[in-house]
XYZ file of C-alpha atoms in Angstrom:
368
model
C 85.601 92.213 104.919
C 88.468 91.212 106.980
C 92.203 91.337 107.358
C 94.176 90.239 110.310
C 96.198 92.354 112.664
C 98.692 89.535 112.931
C 101.409 91.391 111.151
C 100.717 91.625 107.438
C 102.831 94.444 106.115
C 101.123 96.258 103.317
C 97.721 94.641 103.766
C 94.732 96.936 103.849
C 92.668 97.542 106.932
C 94.503 95.780 109.749
C 92.119 95.264 112.629
C 92.939 98.300 114.693
C 96.498 97.042 114.948
C 98.437 100.267 114.548
C 99.981 99.889 117.970
C 100.879 96.289 117.311
C 102.559 97.193 114.047
C 104.447 100.025 115.708
C 105.728 97.604 118.308
C 106.937 95.341 115.541
C 109.642 97.706 114.315
C 112.761 99.000 115.989
C 115.315 101.594 114.949
C 118.872 100.366 114.700
C 121.333 102.257 116.961
C 123.291 104.885 115.101
C 121.058 104.892 112.066
C 118.570 107.446 110.858
C 115.246 106.345 109.484
C 116.302 102.705 109.166
C 113.889 100.204 110.631
C 114.084 96.484 111.127
C 111.006 94.303 111.281
C 110.884 92.243 114.432
C 109.185 88.892 114.262
C 106.389 88.194 116.717
C 104.907 84.757 117.308
C 101.241 84.508 116.236
C 98.900 85.518 119.040
C 95.465 85.538 117.407
C 93.572 84.240 114.409
C 91.377 85.972 111.867
C 89.476 84.556 108.877
C 92.053 85.793 106.363
C 95.016 84.411 108.246
C 93.252 81.120 108.919
C 92.665 80.816 105.195
C 96.286 81.754 104.450
C 97.489 78.805 106.516
C 95.020 76.453 104.852
C 96.100 77.688 101.430
C 99.838 77.542 102.157
C 101.578 77.407 105.562
C 104.637 79.155 104.112
C 102.476 82.036 102.905
C 101.124 82.384 106.440
C 104.681 82.528 107.765
C 105.715 85.198 105.248
C 102.750 87.380 106.141
C 102.412 86.871 109.873
C 105.909 86.110 111.156
C 108.319 87.533 108.565
C 105.945 90.385 107.768
C 107.186 90.595 104.202
C 105.755 93.546 102.278
C 103.272 92.969 99.489
C 102.309 95.135 96.568
C 98.798 96.553 96.483
C 96.498 95.218 93.777
C 93.907 97.092 91.749
C 91.140 94.640 92.664
C 91.832 94.748 96.382
C 92.237 98.511 96.467
C 88.978 98.964 94.556
C 87.325 96.746 97.131
C 88.683 98.896 99.930
C 87.366 102.002 98.175
C 83.886 100.545 97.638
C 83.666 99.368 101.236
C 84.554 102.830 102.528
C 81.883 104.428 100.315
C 79.175 102.044 101.528
C 80.187 102.639 105.111
C 80.158 106.440 104.788
C 76.813 106.498 102.969
C 75.055 105.617 106.235
C 76.276 108.911 107.716
C 73.572 110.578 105.622
C 69.870 110.667 106.594
C 67.936 107.707 105.214
C 66.159 109.668 102.486
C 69.503 110.914 101.112
C 71.080 107.487 100.715
C 70.809 107.399 96.951
C 72.992 105.963 94.213
C 74.085 109.402 92.936
C 75.100 110.439 96.431
C 77.025 107.193 96.944
C 78.903 107.637 93.670
C 79.687 111.228 94.585
C 81.563 109.937 97.624
C 84.058 107.985 95.525
C 86.523 110.823 94.692
C 86.786 111.942 98.308
C 87.203 108.401 99.605
C 89.873 107.751 96.963
C 91.743 110.839 98.185
C 91.502 109.593 101.772
C 92.735 106.164 100.775
C 95.781 107.616 99.025
C 96.576 109.679 102.103
C 96.273 106.760 104.504
C 97.986 104.260 102.215
C 100.419 106.127 99.938
C 101.577 102.846 98.398
C 98.352 102.581 96.380
C 99.475 105.555 94.288
C 101.993 103.273 92.552
C 99.112 101.316 91.042
C 98.685 104.037 88.445
C 102.248 105.340 88.255
C 102.471 104.185 84.619
C 99.184 105.856 83.686
C 100.196 109.486 83.000
C 97.010 110.273 81.062
C 94.808 108.829 83.777
C 92.899 106.561 81.398
C 93.381 103.370 83.411
C 92.565 105.200 86.639
C 89.352 106.525 85.071
C 88.293 103.001 84.050
C 89.145 101.710 87.524
C 87.076 104.417 89.207
C 84.273 103.744 86.742
C 84.209 100.106 87.807
C 84.023 101.206 91.433
C 81.007 103.361 90.513
C 79.288 100.392 88.849
C 79.840 98.207 91.900
C 78.430 100.874 94.196
C 75.426 101.387 91.932
C 74.744 97.643 91.770
C 74.448 97.531 95.552
C 71.228 99.557 95.322
C 69.623 96.743 93.323
C 70.457 94.302 96.132
C 69.667 96.298 99.276
C 67.696 99.447 100.073
C 69.794 101.648 102.376
C 66.855 103.974 103.016
C 65.275 101.132 105.024
C 68.415 100.150 106.927
C 69.798 101.577 110.141
C 72.895 99.510 110.931
C 73.623 98.929 114.588
C 77.327 98.730 113.728
C 79.576 99.466 110.780
C 83.162 98.265 110.481
C 82.745 96.594 113.852
C 85.954 95.245 115.391
C 85.321 92.056 117.335
C 87.641 89.974 119.460
C 86.966 87.036 121.742
C 89.149 84.624 123.670
C 88.035 81.016 123.676
C 88.316 78.784 126.726
C 91.446 77.313 125.125
C 93.111 80.743 125.189
C 92.891 81.216 121.423
C 92.000 84.794 120.470
C 89.744 85.279 117.475
C 89.392 88.680 115.873
C 87.996 90.372 112.830
C 86.025 93.311 111.501
C 82.423 92.948 110.364
C 81.233 95.232 107.566
C 77.745 95.719 108.967
C 75.588 94.469 111.811
C 71.813 94.909 111.635
C 69.620 94.359 114.679
C 65.867 93.876 114.209
C 63.282 95.209 116.705
C 62.926 91.586 117.837
C 66.600 91.543 118.750
C 67.564 89.240 115.868
C 71.085 89.942 114.599
C 72.154 89.894 110.970
C 75.828 89.975 109.983
C 76.447 91.451 106.524
C 79.619 91.373 104.461
C 80.167 93.087 101.112
C 82.179 91.364 98.401
C 83.254 93.198 95.275
C 83.900 89.951 93.421
C 81.502 87.361 92.071
C 79.614 84.789 94.092
C 81.397 81.435 94.183
C 80.033 78.434 92.374
C 77.815 76.088 94.436
C 80.634 73.621 95.087
C 82.517 76.364 96.915
C 79.551 77.711 98.864
C 80.742 76.260 102.161
C 84.126 77.923 101.798
C 82.413 81.209 101.077
C 80.616 81.025 104.403
C 83.737 80.238 106.448
C 84.451 83.894 107.185
C 80.848 84.555 108.172
C 80.621 81.552 110.478
C 83.877 82.724 112.046
C 82.264 86.089 112.807
C 79.124 84.391 114.096
C 81.232 82.266 116.437
C 82.948 85.345 117.865
C 79.630 87.167 118.341
C 78.177 84.094 120.029
C 81.121 83.793 122.404
C 81.035 87.516 123.170
C 77.295 88.112 123.481
C 75.844 84.634 123.985
C 73.650 85.371 120.976
C 73.645 83.292 117.806
C 73.182 85.644 114.816
C 69.885 84.972 113.089
C 71.330 85.421 109.596
C 74.654 85.640 107.785
C 74.504 87.571 104.539
C 77.104 87.924 101.789
C 76.407 90.649 99.238
C 78.342 90.018 96.017
C 78.526 93.262 94.075
C 80.506 91.701 91.232
C 77.720 89.354 90.206
C 74.683 90.891 91.883
C 74.029 87.933 94.170
C 73.029 87.799 97.820
C 73.894 84.614 99.692
C 72.327 84.007 103.101
C 72.733 81.370 105.757
C 70.999 80.928 109.096
C 73.470 79.372 111.549
C 72.703 77.169 114.516
C 74.838 76.423 117.549
C 76.042 73.134 116.069
C 77.509 75.074 113.106
C 79.447 77.359 115.381
C 80.705 74.498 117.521
C 82.049 72.800 114.391
C 83.809 75.983 113.320
C 85.338 76.314 116.772
C 86.713 72.774 116.587
C 88.191 73.496 113.166
C 89.849 76.668 114.388
C 91.300 74.965 117.439
C 92.787 72.261 115.229
C 94.133 74.880 112.860
C 95.658 76.858 115.713
C 97.387 73.729 117.003
C 98.926 73.258 113.547
C 100.079 76.889 113.540
C 101.506 76.533 117.039
C 103.472 73.445 116.068
C 104.818 75.049 112.883
C 105.841 78.127 114.895
C 107.785 76.019 117.371
C 109.456 73.722 114.841
C 110.012 76.306 112.105
C 108.486 73.820 109.657
C 106.430 75.954 107.282
C 105.839 73.919 104.170
C 104.773 75.481 100.873
C 101.599 74.104 99.345
C 101.778 74.878 95.621
C 98.557 75.595 93.750
C 97.640 77.730 90.771
C 97.162 80.596 93.211
C 100.969 80.736 93.428
C 100.863 82.728 90.200
C 99.571 85.735 92.131
C 101.887 85.422 95.121
C 104.331 88.260 95.799
C 106.807 85.919 97.489
C 107.944 83.644 94.671
C 111.515 84.948 94.926
C 111.829 83.508 98.447
C 109.734 80.381 97.926
C 111.453 76.999 97.512
C 108.834 75.975 94.959
C 110.241 78.666 92.656
C 113.907 78.138 93.460
C 113.999 80.766 96.181
C 115.262 80.597 99.741
C 113.095 81.879 102.599
C 114.722 84.416 104.917
C 116.298 82.951 108.068
C 113.583 81.879 110.459
C 113.365 84.742 112.955
C 111.889 82.858 115.923
C 113.492 80.282 118.259
C 113.138 76.680 117.115
C 112.354 73.916 119.570
C 115.240 71.574 118.816
C 113.547 68.521 120.233
C 111.063 68.593 117.356
C 113.601 68.929 114.569
C 112.931 66.507 111.790
C 109.500 65.720 113.104
C 107.829 68.140 110.755
C 104.125 68.818 110.892
C 102.255 65.554 111.574
C 99.968 64.423 108.807
C 96.834 65.025 110.837
C 97.936 68.545 111.620
C 99.035 69.178 108.058
C 95.477 68.272 107.074
C 94.274 71.353 108.889
C 96.685 73.405 106.822
C 95.361 71.996 103.580
C 91.726 72.233 104.552
C 91.273 68.509 104.003
C 88.424 66.702 105.746
C 89.552 65.299 109.056
C 92.514 67.670 109.239
C 94.329 67.986 112.532
C 92.244 65.339 114.084
C 89.300 67.661 114.188
C 87.166 65.519 111.973
C 86.135 68.764 110.368
C 87.967 70.091 107.348
C 87.664 73.643 106.079
C 87.016 73.594 102.372
C 89.225 76.020 100.487
C 88.341 76.747 96.877
C 91.074 75.795 94.474
C 92.734 78.024 91.941
C 91.068 78.454 88.643
C 87.619 78.397 90.174
C 86.912 81.656 88.474
C 85.401 83.051 91.601
C 88.376 82.310 93.694
C 89.677 81.691 97.019
C 88.435 84.932 98.436
C 85.251 83.119 99.306
C 87.064 81.245 102.018
C 89.709 83.741 102.907
C 87.611 86.804 103.360
C 89.248 88.451 100.370
C 87.175 89.511 97.411
C 86.068 86.677 95.152
C 88.219 87.522 92.173
C 91.245 85.504 91.132
C 93.770 88.293 90.900
C 92.659 89.696 94.182
C 92.650 86.354 95.908
C 96.143 85.736 94.721
C 97.337 89.144 95.799
C 96.271 88.581 99.383
C 95.158 92.181 99.691
C 91.809 92.213 101.428
C 89.440 94.401 99.622
C 88.433 96.742 102.254
C 88.935 93.894 104.517
C 89.408 95.687 107.664
């Protein structure tokens, strides 16, 4: 699971970015309790934000630069809850890591989530009898229970849980993210594991589903000079486990894609040219009121614009990186992004849970 610390207001699990968020607000002189969001140029890239730009450059701008708030979604919040339960279960001795114990953790983790993110309470504000909340918690229980049919936690001793990683490439680009679980075998082989509360994507979207994992593998490789032996996606929604064994050539391709993508982001930041890319996923976007595709007007661009580039727009090759097309940004390597209506959704590429509503909401399910 993964969500960037690049300034997404209201997104769950920012990557240890509390200080960064605090620096992004200032109090107006003479006012009490009034804050103004201050735009900050992008400084790093995470799987979710990379996918945002590929899905829609304007969406990336709204989340990273404008820092527009977004409403929590039930699917994403359930994902956050399930992730926290699976993480906490490993606090118990191996023999006590049972399904009943895991399900018993749900109420306490839900209380903690409401305390840390009070906005999620509004999800059930119109549910005075608690019936919808009970069904929602019941679904979380079923997802947690299904995990035990896919992995045996009594035989696992994770080396890391919710592991924050950050690496700076030779180009100066910073990559960051949070890995759900890292297992290290006695042989030293490393396995990166990510939980998804949605369904596994269809085969034609398999490559997009692995984008987030290859991103993590690239960062681990650059940090530790070790190529992870296995990447593993555990889909609790459908009961599937998808694995991939990367090689250095894979990671080099991902690095080239990310460098091309970052160049596109840099150019858009300097020119202020953030073009919307309408798809069916727009139906789940919180920002329709300020999107030109829906008759809205984006807020004034809050960063300086390099006048010399006015009218130039984003070159076609660079725009290709935004769309995920093959050959985008001159990289020769496109990043496939599942289209709307896939049924399993865009989360496969973005690091969000593979569920249409959730993918559209942009709230990373437990994506830290």
